[in-house]
PDB file of C-alpha atoms in Angstrom:
ATOM      1  CA  MET A   1       7.820  69.077 -28.688  1.00 65.00           C
ATOM      2  CA  GLU A   2       9.955  71.461 -26.625  1.00 74.00           C
ATOM      3  CA  ASP A   3       7.733  70.922 -23.581  1.00 87.00           C
ATOM      4  CA  ILE A   4       8.036  67.142 -23.978  1.00 90.00           C
ATOM      5  CA  LEU A   5      11.822  67.380 -24.254  1.00 89.00           C
ATOM      6  CA  ILE A   6      12.056  69.536 -21.124  1.00 91.00           C
ATOM      7  CA  THR A   7       9.802  67.121 -19.217  1.00 93.00           C
ATOM      8  CA  ARG A   8      11.898  64.128 -20.214  1.00 93.00           C
ATOM      9  CA  LEU A   9      15.182  65.838 -19.383  1.00 93.00           C
ATOM     10  CA  SER A  10      13.745  66.882 -16.030  1.00 94.00           C
ATOM     11  CA  THR A  11      12.661  63.320 -15.334  1.00 95.00           C
ATOM     12  CA  LEU A  12      16.135  61.992 -16.117  1.00 94.00           C
ATOM     13  CA  SER A  13      17.818  64.669 -13.995  1.00 94.00           C
ATOM     14  CA  HIS A  14      16.995  62.720 -10.821  1.00 95.00           C
ATOM     15  CA  PRO A  15      19.875  60.252 -10.127  1.00 94.00           C
ATOM     16  CA  GLN A  16      17.700  57.307  -9.135  1.00 94.00           C
ATOM     17  CA  ARG A  17      15.209  57.810 -11.967  1.00 96.00           C
ATOM     18  CA  MET A  18      18.217  57.857 -14.287  1.00 95.00           C
ATOM     19  CA  ALA A  19      19.444  54.644 -12.649  1.00 94.00           C
ATOM     20  CA  VAL A  20      16.120  52.958 -13.450  1.00 96.00           C
ATOM     21  CA  PHE A  21      16.310  54.200 -17.042  1.00 96.00           C
ATOM     22  CA  ARG A  22      19.911  53.002 -17.428  1.00 92.00           C
ATOM     23  CA  LEU A  23      19.013  49.565 -16.067  1.00 92.00           C
ATOM     24  CA  LEU A  24      16.199  49.182 -18.597  1.00 93.00           C
ATOM     25  CA  MET A  25      18.555  50.382 -21.329  1.00 90.00           C
ATOM     26  CA  ARG A  26      21.052  47.669 -20.353  1.00 87.00           C
ATOM     27  CA  ARG A  27      18.323  45.035 -20.492  1.00 87.00           C
ATOM     28  CA  CYS A  28      16.776  46.293 -23.747  1.00 86.00           C
ATOM     29  CA  PRO A  29      14.694  44.814 -25.329  1.00 84.00           C
ATOM     30  CA  ASP A  30      13.651  42.889 -22.194  1.00 86.00           C
ATOM     31  CA  ALA A  31      10.740  44.007 -20.038  1.00 91.00           C
ATOM     32  CA  LEU A  32      11.447  43.704 -16.305  1.00 92.00           C
ATOM     33  CA  PRO A  33       9.030  43.310 -13.410  1.00 92.00           C
ATOM     34  CA  ALA A  34       8.940  46.157 -10.901  1.00 93.00           C
ATOM     35  CA  GLY A  35      10.169  43.849  -8.144  1.00 92.00           C
ATOM     36  CA  GLU A  36      13.341  42.943 -10.002  1.00 92.00           C
ATOM     37  CA  ILE A  37      14.067  46.608 -10.747  1.00 94.00           C
ATOM     38  CA  ALA A  38      13.665  47.467  -7.064  1.00 94.00           C
ATOM     39  CA  ASP A  39      15.892  44.572  -5.988  1.00 91.00           C
ATOM     40  CA  VAL A  40      18.680  45.363  -8.448  1.00 89.00           C
ATOM     41  CA  LEU A  41      18.788  49.043  -7.510  1.00 92.00           C
ATOM     42  CA  GLU A  42      18.147  48.360  -3.811  1.00 91.00           C
ATOM     43  CA  LEU A  43      15.029  50.524  -3.697  1.00 93.00           C
ATOM     44  CA  LYS A  44      11.943  50.195  -1.550  1.00 95.00           C
ATOM     45  CA  ALA A  45       8.978  48.921  -3.553  1.00 93.00           C
ATOM     46  CA  SER A  46       7.055  52.149  -2.960  1.00 94.00           C
ATOM     47  CA  THR A  47      10.030  54.275  -4.037  1.00 95.00           C
ATOM     48  CA  ALA A  48      10.596  52.243  -7.178  1.00 94.00           C
ATOM     49  CA  SER A  49       6.900  52.596  -8.004  1.00 95.00           C
ATOM     50  CA  VAL A  50       7.161  56.398  -7.842  1.00 96.00           C
ATOM     51  CA  TYR A  51      10.191  56.457 -10.142  1.00 96.00           C
ATOM     52  CA  LEU A  52       8.616  54.029 -12.605  1.00 96.00           C
ATOM     53  CA  SER A  53       5.426  56.086 -12.678  1.00 96.00           C
ATOM     54  CA  ALA A  54       7.349  59.281 -13.487  1.00 96.00           C
ATOM     55  CA  LEU A  55       9.327  57.612 -16.270  1.00 96.00           C
ATOM     56  CA  THR A  56       6.170  56.046 -17.696  1.00 96.00           C
ATOM     57  CA  GLN A  57       4.233  59.335 -17.641  1.00 95.00           C
ATOM     58  CA  SER A  58       7.063  61.087 -19.493  1.00 95.00           C
ATOM     59  CA  GLY A  59       7.000  58.348 -22.142  1.00 95.00           C
ATOM     60  CA  LEU A  60      10.597  57.285 -21.542  1.00 96.00           C
ATOM     61  CA  ILE A  61       9.543  53.750 -20.592  1.00 95.00           C
ATOM     62  CA  THR A  62       6.516  51.592 -21.301  1.00 96.00           C
ATOM     63  CA  GLN A  63       4.366  49.515 -18.971  1.00 95.00           C
ATOM     64  CA  GLN A  64       2.607  46.252 -19.776  1.00 93.00           C
ATOM     65  CA  ARG A  65       0.739  43.743 -17.665  1.00 91.00           C
ATOM     66  CA  ARG A  66       1.535  40.049 -17.762  1.00 86.00           C
ATOM     67  CA  GLY A  67      -0.744  38.100 -15.466  1.00 86.00           C
ATOM     68  CA  THR A  68      -0.525  39.803 -12.088  1.00 85.00           C
ATOM     69  CA  SER A  69       2.826  41.481 -12.815  1.00 86.00           C
ATOM     70  CA  LEU A  70       3.612  44.889 -14.290  1.00 91.00           C
ATOM     71  CA  LEU A  71       6.578  44.807 -16.659  1.00 95.00           C
ATOM     72  CA  TYR A  72       8.608  47.825 -17.728  1.00 96.00           C
ATOM     73  CA  ALA A  73      10.788  48.354 -20.814  1.00 95.00           C
ATOM     74  CA  VAL A  74      12.654  51.305 -22.279  1.00 94.00           C
ATOM     75  CA  ASN A  75      10.896  53.297 -25.026  1.00 95.00           C
ATOM     76  CA  LEU A  76      13.612  53.551 -27.670  1.00 91.00           C
ATOM     77  CA  ASP A  77      11.642  56.027 -29.782  1.00 93.00           C
ATOM     78  CA  ALA A  78      11.462  58.418 -26.832  1.00 93.00           C
ATOM     79  CA  ALA A  79      15.169  57.976 -26.098  1.00 91.00           C
ATOM     80  CA  ARG A  80      15.996  58.808 -29.712  1.00 89.00           C
ATOM     81  CA  ASP A  81      13.690  61.845 -29.560  1.00 90.00           C
ATOM     82  CA  VAL A  82      15.604  63.191 -26.551  1.00 90.00           C
ATOM     83  CA  VAL A  83      18.931  62.922 -28.371  1.00 84.00           C
ATOM     84  CA  SER A  84      17.631  64.329 -31.656  1.00 83.00           C
ATOM     85  CA  GLY A  85      15.701  67.053 -29.805  1.00 83.00           C
ATOM     86  CA  LEU A  86      18.865  68.300 -28.143  1.00 79.00           C
ATOM     87  CA  PHE A  87      20.731  68.205 -31.434  1.00 78.00           C
ATOM     88  CA  MET A  88      18.067  70.040 -33.428  1.00 77.00           C
ATOM     89  CA  ASP A  89      17.125  72.562 -30.735  1.00 73.00           C
ATOM     90  CA  CYS A  90      20.401  73.463 -29.051  1.00 74.00           C
ATOM     91  CA  CYS A  91      22.717  72.884 -32.020  1.00 73.00           C
ATOM     92  CA  ARG A  92      20.200  73.852 -34.701  1.00 70.00           C
ATOM     93  CA  GLY A  93      21.088  70.674 -36.534  1.00 64.00           C
ATOM     94  CA  ARG A  94      24.677  71.828 -37.129  1.00 70.00           C
ATOM     95  CA  ALA A  95      26.905  68.766 -37.095  1.00 62.00           C
ATOM     96  CA  ASP A  96      29.969  70.992 -36.845  1.00 66.00           C
ATOM     97  CA  LEU A  97      28.751  72.312 -33.467  1.00 68.00           C
ATOM     98  CA  CYS A  98      27.546  69.092 -31.862  1.00 69.00           C
ATOM     99  CA  PRO A  99      29.188  66.161 -33.609  1.00 60.00           C
ATOM    100  CA  PRO A 100      28.552  62.866 -31.809  1.00 60.00           C
ATOM    101  CA  ARG A 101      31.642  61.469 -30.101  1.00 59.00           C
ATOM    102  CA  PHE A 102      31.953  57.712 -30.008  1.00 53.00           C
ATOM    103  CA  PRO A 103      34.806  55.471 -28.847  1.00 52.00           C
ATOM    104  CA  GLN A 104      37.181  54.228 -31.502  1.00 50.00           C
ATOM    105  CA  THR A 105      35.732  51.055 -32.965  1.00 48.00           C
ATOM    106  CA  ASP A 106      36.332  48.776 -35.899  1.00 48.00           C
ATOM    107  CA  ALA A 107      33.141  46.813 -35.266  1.00 47.00           C
ATOM    108  CA  ASP A 108      31.658  47.819 -38.608  1.00 49.00           C
ATOM    109  CA  GLN A 109      34.795  47.158 -40.637  1.00 51.00           C
ATOM    110  CA  PRO A 110      34.738  44.107 -42.929  1.00 48.00           C
ATOM    111  CA  ARG A 111      36.574  41.120 -41.505  1.00 50.00           C
ATOM    112  CA  PRO A 112      38.808  38.705 -43.432  1.00 50.00           C
ATOM    113  CA  ASN A 113      36.911  35.604 -44.447  1.00 50.00           C
ATOM    114  CA  ASP A 114      39.303  33.374 -42.510  1.00 59.00           C
ATOM    115  CA  GLN A 115      39.187  35.383 -39.274  1.00 73.00           C
ATOM    116  CA  LYS A 116      37.260  33.853 -36.396  1.00 89.00           C
ATOM    117  CA  PHE A 117      34.712  35.708 -34.294  1.00 95.00           C
ATOM    118  CA  ASN A 118      35.482  36.024 -30.585  1.00 96.00           C
ATOM    119  CA  VAL A 119      32.480  35.230 -28.369  1.00 97.00           C
ATOM    120  CA  LEU A 120      32.342  35.728 -24.597  1.00 96.00           C
ATOM    121  CA  PHE A 121      29.663  34.262 -22.317  1.00 96.00           C
ATOM    122  CA  VAL A 122      29.240  36.080 -19.001  1.00 94.00           C
ATOM    123  CA  CYS A 123      27.493  34.960 -15.828  1.00 92.00           C
ATOM    124  CA  THR A 124      27.938  35.705 -12.158  1.00 90.00           C
ATOM    125  CA  GLY A 125      29.891  32.675 -10.965  1.00 89.00           C
ATOM    126  CA  ASN A 126      31.247  31.228 -14.230  1.00 93.00           C
ATOM    127  CA  SER A 127      30.669  27.778 -12.813  1.00 92.00           C
ATOM    128  CA  ALA A 128      27.799  26.377 -14.918  1.00 94.00           C
ATOM    129  CA  ARG A 129      25.733  28.281 -17.522  1.00 95.00           C
ATOM    130  CA  SER A 130      28.547  30.292 -19.106  1.00 95.00           C
ATOM    131  CA  ILE A 131      30.877  27.278 -18.972  1.00 96.00           C
ATOM    132  CA  ILE A 132      28.270  25.133 -20.712  1.00 97.00           C
ATOM    133  CA  ALA A 133      27.767  27.760 -23.433  1.00 97.00           C
ATOM    134  CA  GLU A 134      31.514  28.095 -24.016  1.00 97.00           C
ATOM    135  CA  THR A 135      31.852  24.333 -24.390  1.00 97.00           C
ATOM    136  CA  ILE A 136      28.905  23.954 -26.778  1.00 98.00           C
ATOM    137  CA  LEU A 137      30.047  26.745 -29.093  1.00 97.00           C
ATOM    138  CA  ARG A 138      33.616  25.466 -29.193  1.00 96.00           C
ATOM    139  CA  ASP A 139      32.447  21.998 -30.162  1.00 96.00           C
ATOM    140  CA  ILE A 140      29.738  22.839 -32.710  1.00 96.00           C
ATOM    141  CA  ALA A 141      31.505  25.715 -34.491  1.00 95.00           C
ATOM    142  CA  GLY A 142      35.068  25.944 -33.221  1.00 94.00           C
ATOM    143  CA  ASP A 143      36.315  26.425 -36.771  1.00 94.00           C
ATOM    144  CA  ARG A 144      34.517  29.791 -36.978  1.00 94.00           C
ATOM    145  CA  PHE A 145      34.356  31.007 -33.368  1.00 96.00           C
ATOM    146  CA  ASN A 146      36.732  31.399 -30.444  1.00 96.00           C
ATOM    147  CA  ALA A 147      34.639  30.688 -27.350  1.00 97.00           C
ATOM    148  CA  TYR A 148      35.355  32.207 -23.929  1.00 97.00           C
ATOM    149  CA  SER A 149      33.490  32.531 -20.635  1.00 95.00           C
ATOM    150  CA  ALA A 150      33.897  34.514 -17.424  1.00 93.00           C
ATOM    151  CA  GLY A 151      32.070  35.617 -14.294  1.00 92.00           C
ATOM    152  CA  THR A 152      31.446  38.978 -12.707  1.00 89.00           C
ATOM    153  CA  ALA A 153      32.050  37.361  -9.307  1.00 83.00           C
ATOM    154  CA  HIS A 154      33.530  34.034 -10.299  1.00 75.00           C
ATOM    155  CA  ARG A 155      33.898  31.131  -7.921  1.00 69.00           C
ATOM    156  CA  SER A 156      37.061  29.092  -7.530  1.00 68.00           C
ATOM    157  CA  ASP A 157      35.644  25.832  -8.865  1.00 86.00           C
ATOM    158  CA  LEU A 158      33.466  24.653 -11.708  1.00 93.00           C
ATOM    159  CA  ASN A 159      30.180  23.048 -10.733  1.00 93.00           C
ATOM    160  CA  PRO A 160      30.810  19.268 -10.597  1.00 94.00           C
ATOM    161  CA  ILE A 161      27.394  18.367 -12.009  1.00 95.00           C
ATOM    162  CA  ALA A 162      27.982  20.657 -14.996  1.00 96.00           C
ATOM    163  CA  VAL A 163      31.381  19.066 -15.652  1.00 96.00           C
ATOM    164  CA  GLU A 164      29.951  15.568 -15.234  1.00 96.00           C
ATOM    165  CA  MET A 165      27.165  16.323 -17.711  1.00 96.00           C
ATOM    166  CA  LEU A 166      29.508  17.822 -20.314  1.00 97.00           C
ATOM    167  CA  ASN A 167      31.840  14.831 -20.057  1.00 96.00           C
ATOM    168  CA  GLY A 168      28.859  12.517 -20.415  1.00 96.00           C
ATOM    169  CA  LYS A 169      27.910  14.242 -23.672  1.00 96.00           C
ATOM    170  CA  GLY A 170      31.398  13.728 -25.056  1.00 95.00           C
ATOM    171  CA  HIS A 171      32.776  17.235 -24.553  1.00 96.00           C
ATOM    172  CA  ASP A 172      36.381  17.894 -23.585  1.00 94.00           C
ATOM    173  CA  THR A 173      36.387  19.811 -20.297  1.00 94.00           C
ATOM    174  CA  THR A 174      40.119  19.722 -19.562  1.00 92.00           C
ATOM    175  CA  GLN A 175      40.683  23.359 -20.614  1.00 90.00           C
ATOM    176  CA  LEU A 176      37.747  24.822 -18.668  1.00 93.00           C
ATOM    177  CA  ARG A 177      38.347  27.030 -15.639  1.00 92.00           C
ATOM    178  CA  SER A 178      36.461  29.729 -13.755  1.00 92.00           C
ATOM    179  CA  LYS A 179      37.640  33.281 -14.530  1.00 92.00           C
ATOM    180  CA  ASN A 180      36.706  36.874 -13.756  1.00 92.00           C
ATOM    181  CA  VAL A 181      35.619  39.187 -16.588  1.00 91.00           C
ATOM    182  CA  SER A 182      38.636  41.381 -15.856  1.00 90.00           C
ATOM    183  CA  VAL A 183      40.729  38.751 -17.652  1.00 90.00           C
ATOM    184  CA  TYR A 184      39.125  39.884 -20.914  1.00 91.00           C
ATOM    185  CA  GLN A 185      39.145  43.631 -20.263  1.00 86.00           C
ATOM    186  CA  GLY A 186      42.884  44.277 -20.289  1.00 82.00           C
ATOM    187  CA  ALA A 187      44.971  45.698 -23.121  1.00 83.00           C
ATOM    188  CA  ASP A 188      46.289  42.237 -24.081  1.00 88.00           C
ATOM    189  CA  ALA A 189      42.891  40.519 -24.045  1.00 90.00           C
ATOM    190  CA  PRO A 190      41.276  39.358 -27.299  1.00 92.00           C
ATOM    191  CA  GLN A 191      38.757  41.892 -28.627  1.00 91.00           C
ATOM    192  CA  MET A 192      35.279  40.443 -28.446  1.00 93.00           C
ATOM    193  CA  ASP A 193      32.871  40.468 -31.371  1.00 93.00           C
ATOM    194  CA  PHE A 194      29.952  39.149 -29.295  1.00 95.00           C
ATOM    195  CA  VAL A 195      29.244  39.257 -25.556  1.00 94.00           C
ATOM    196  CA  PHE A 196      26.311  37.251 -24.205  1.00 94.00           C
ATOM    197  CA  THR A 197      25.050  37.373 -20.628  1.00 93.00           C
ATOM    198  CA  VAL A 198      23.391  34.123 -19.610  1.00 92.00           C
ATOM    199  CA  CYS A 199      22.092  35.191 -16.191  1.00 88.00           C
ATOM    200  CA  ASP A 200      19.989  38.181 -15.154  1.00 79.00           C
ATOM    201  CA  HIS A 201      22.344  39.234 -12.367  1.00 79.00           C
ATOM    202  CA  ALA A 202      25.267  39.753 -14.765  1.00 70.00           C
ATOM    203  CA  ALA A 203      23.030  41.523 -17.294  1.00 73.00           C
ATOM    204  CA  ASN A 204      21.783  43.941 -14.632  1.00 78.00           C
ATOM    205  CA  GLU A 205      25.257  45.033 -13.564  1.00 76.00           C
ATOM    206  CA  ASP A 206      26.561  48.390 -14.740  1.00 71.00           C
ATOM    207  CA  CYS A 207      29.777  47.153 -16.335  1.00 71.00           C
ATOM    208  CA  PRO A 208      32.353  49.151 -18.335  1.00 68.00           C
ATOM    209  CA  THR A 209      31.829  49.387 -22.086  1.00 73.00           C
ATOM    210  CA  TRP A 210      33.608  46.590 -23.919  1.00 82.00           C
ATOM    211  CA  PRO A 211      36.415  47.682 -26.271  1.00 79.00           C
ATOM    212  CA  GLY A 212      35.352  47.579 -29.907  1.00 79.00           C
ATOM    213  CA  GLN A 213      31.645  47.778 -29.022  1.00 82.00           C
ATOM    214  CA  PRO A 214      30.796  44.098 -29.613  1.00 90.00           C
ATOM    215  CA  VAL A 215      27.272  42.980 -30.425  1.00 92.00           C
ATOM    216  CA  SER A 216      25.676  42.023 -27.115  1.00 90.00           C
ATOM    217  CA  GLY A 217      22.810  39.768 -26.201  1.00 90.00           C
ATOM    218  CA  HIS A 218      21.017  38.637 -23.065  1.00 90.00           C
ATOM    219  CA  TRP A 219      20.084  34.970 -23.053  1.00 90.00           C
ATOM    220  CA  GLY A 220      19.145  34.638 -19.408  1.00 87.00           C
ATOM    221  CA  MET A 221      17.901  31.389 -17.937  1.00 87.00           C
ATOM    222  CA  PRO A 222      17.343  29.870 -14.485  1.00 89.00           C
ATOM    223  CA  ASP A 223      20.445  28.836 -12.565  1.00 92.00           C
ATOM    224  CA  PRO A 224      20.618  25.018 -12.527  1.00 94.00           C
ATOM    225  CA  VAL A 225      22.938  25.207  -9.521  1.00 91.00           C
ATOM    226  CA  LYS A 226      19.945  26.378  -7.464  1.00 91.00           C
ATOM    227  CA  ALA A 227      17.782  23.393  -8.438  1.00 92.00           C
ATOM    228  CA  VAL A 228      16.380  21.460  -5.479  1.00 91.00           C
ATOM    229  CA  GLY A 229      15.068  17.939  -5.074  1.00 91.00           C
ATOM    230  CA  THR A 230      16.623  14.566  -5.719  1.00 92.00           C
ATOM    231  CA  ASP A 231      19.977  14.134  -7.452  1.00 92.00           C
ATOM    232  CA  ALA A 232      18.092  13.116 -10.592  1.00 93.00           C
ATOM    233  CA  GLU A 233      15.999  16.293 -10.482  1.00 94.00           C
ATOM    234  CA  LYS A 234      19.097  18.429 -10.027  1.00 93.00           C
ATOM    235  CA  ARG A 235      20.821  16.759 -12.967  1.00 94.00           C
ATOM    236  CA  LEU A 236      17.696  17.296 -15.064  1.00 96.00           C
ATOM    237  CA  ALA A 237      17.997  21.063 -14.489  1.00 95.00           C
ATOM    238  CA  PHE A 238      21.509  21.003 -15.955  1.00 96.00           C
ATOM    239  CA  HIS A 239      20.357  18.999 -18.970  1.00 96.00           C
ATOM    240  CA  GLU A 240      17.543  21.504 -19.575  1.00 95.00           C
ATOM    241  CA  THR A 241      20.035  24.379 -19.419  1.00 95.00           C
ATOM    242  CA  TYR A 242      22.273  22.544 -21.875  1.00 96.00           C
ATOM    243  CA  GLY A 243      19.364  21.997 -24.264  1.00 95.00           C
ATOM    244  CA  ALA A 244      18.266  25.648 -24.174  1.00 94.00           C
ATOM    245  CA  LEU A 245      21.809  26.914 -24.794  1.00 95.00           C
ATOM    246  CA  HIS A 246      22.384  24.360 -27.538  1.00 96.00           C
ATOM    247  CA  HIS A 247      19.198  25.567 -29.260  1.00 94.00           C
ATOM    248  CA  ARG A 248      20.264  29.213 -29.048  1.00 94.00           C
ATOM    249  CA  LEU A 249      23.768  28.543 -30.289  1.00 96.00           C
ATOM    250  CA  ARG A 250      22.570  26.421 -33.199  1.00 95.00           C
ATOM    251  CA  ALA A 251      20.412  29.364 -34.285  1.00 94.00           C
ATOM    252  CA  PHE A 252      23.293  31.808 -33.733  1.00 95.00           C
ATOM    253  CA  THR A 253      25.909  29.824 -35.654  1.00 95.00           C
ATOM    254  CA  SER A 254      23.537  29.322 -38.589  1.00 93.00           C
ATOM    255  CA  LEU A 255      23.308  33.098 -39.237  1.00 92.00           C
ATOM    256  CA  SER A 256      24.713  34.529 -42.438  1.00 88.00           C
ATOM    257  CA  PHE A 257      27.145  36.948 -40.830  1.00 87.00           C
ATOM    258  CA  ALA A 258      28.497  38.254 -44.132  1.00 83.00           C
ATOM    259  CA  SER A 259      25.051  39.429 -45.274  1.00 85.00           C
ATOM    260  CA  LEU A 260      23.959  41.110 -42.018  1.00 86.00           C
ATOM    261  CA  ASP A 261      24.938  44.646 -41.065  1.00 86.00           C
ATOM    262  CA  ARG A 262      25.534  45.463 -37.410  1.00 86.00           C
ATOM    263  CA  GLY A 263      21.992  46.697 -36.769  1.00 85.00           C
ATOM    264  CA  SER A 264      20.384  43.642 -38.357  1.00 89.00           C
ATOM    265  CA  LEU A 265      22.740  41.333 -36.506  1.00 90.00           C
ATOM    266  CA  GLN A 266      21.890  42.942 -33.164  1.00 89.00           C
ATOM    267  CA  LYS A 267      18.150  42.576 -33.819  1.00 89.00           C
ATOM    268  CA  THR A 268      18.608  38.953 -34.816  1.00 92.00           C
ATOM    269  CA  VAL A 269      20.632  38.158 -31.703  1.00 91.00           C
ATOM    270  CA  ASP A 270      17.928  39.783 -29.552  1.00 88.00           C
ATOM    271  CA  GLN A 271      15.246  37.822 -31.376  1.00 88.00           C
ATOM    272  CA  ILE A 272      16.997  34.500 -30.749  1.00 90.00           C
ATOM    273  CA  GLY A 273      16.817  35.165 -27.023  1.00 82.00           C
ATOM    274  CA  ALA A 274      13.223  36.439 -27.184  1.00 79.00           C
ATOM    275  CA  ASP A 275      12.011  33.405 -29.145  1.00 67.00           C
ATOM    276  CA  ILE A 276      13.517  31.006 -26.625  1.00 55.00           C
ATOM    277  CA  ILE A 277      11.890  32.910 -23.739  1.00 48.00           C
ATOM    278  CA  LYS A 278       8.504  32.622 -25.455  1.00 47.00           C
ATOM    279  CA  GLN A 279       8.987  28.902 -25.951  1.00 48.00           C
ATOM    280  CA  ASP A 280       9.867  28.456 -22.273  1.00 47.00           C
ATOM    281  CA  GLU A 281       6.750  30.414 -21.211  1.00 47.00           C
ATOM    282  CA  ASN A 282       4.507  28.292 -23.423  1.00 48.00           C
ATOM    283  CA  GLN A 283       5.781  24.993 -22.047  1.00 44.00           C
TER     284      GLN A 283
END
C-alpha cells in the first residue's frame, strides 16, 4: 500500500497532471472525453494523452470506451485512499496531530420548516439556459425555493428567443436580467443551498468554493443559442431545452429534503442529471 501511495502522490506532484485530476474532480461523477479535457486545459492532444495515461495507470482515474471515444472519470476510491493513507501513515491515525480542517459551514444544520432553499443556476452567458431554469423553478415551486441565475462571463442582454418562449408559456419575465456570478459571492449575497451548472463550460471552470458548501450538480445540455437552421428549428431547440430543464426540476422539487442527509441528497442530485443524460442518448 505504501508503494501505491507514493506512486499516486508522485503522479499528482506534476502541475498539469494535477490540473487534469482537479478537472475530473470538478465534473464528478461525469466521464469526459479526452478531447474535451485537452481543450479545457489548453493541452496538445498528445500531451493530454500522456497525462491521462499516467493518471489511469496509477489508478487515480478510470478509462472507459463509448463508441469511438475514450472517456475518463475520477476514481473516488483511489482519492479517498490517498487521503486516508496520508492520515494513517504520517499521522499514525492520531486525529490530534492531523485533524481535517474544513471551512465553517452550516450546511448540515437542520433548517426551519418555513425557510426556503436558495438555488443558483450557473452558465457562461446567463442569457438562455440558466435564465430558463430560474424561471421554471420560481414558477413551479416558488413557495419553497428562491431561484437565482448568473453567468461566469455574462452577456448584457437576455436571448430574445428564450424570453419569447417563456412569455409564450405564461411565465413572468419582467424581473429577469443577466448577471455575473460575482453578484452572489459577496458578503451580502444570499447563501446558496444548491448550485447547478447547466453548461459544460461553466462546470469546467476552476471557481472559488461557494460559502456554506452548497450541494452542487451539473445538469449540462446543448446551448440552444447555437442552434442553426430555420427560425422554427432554432425555436425548437429552446423548447427542447425548456422541456429537459422542466423534467429535471420536477424531479428535484419532488425530493423529500427533510428525510435526506447531505450525502444522500448529493447522490440524488447527481442521479437526476445522469438519468436525463441517458434518456437523451437513447433518443
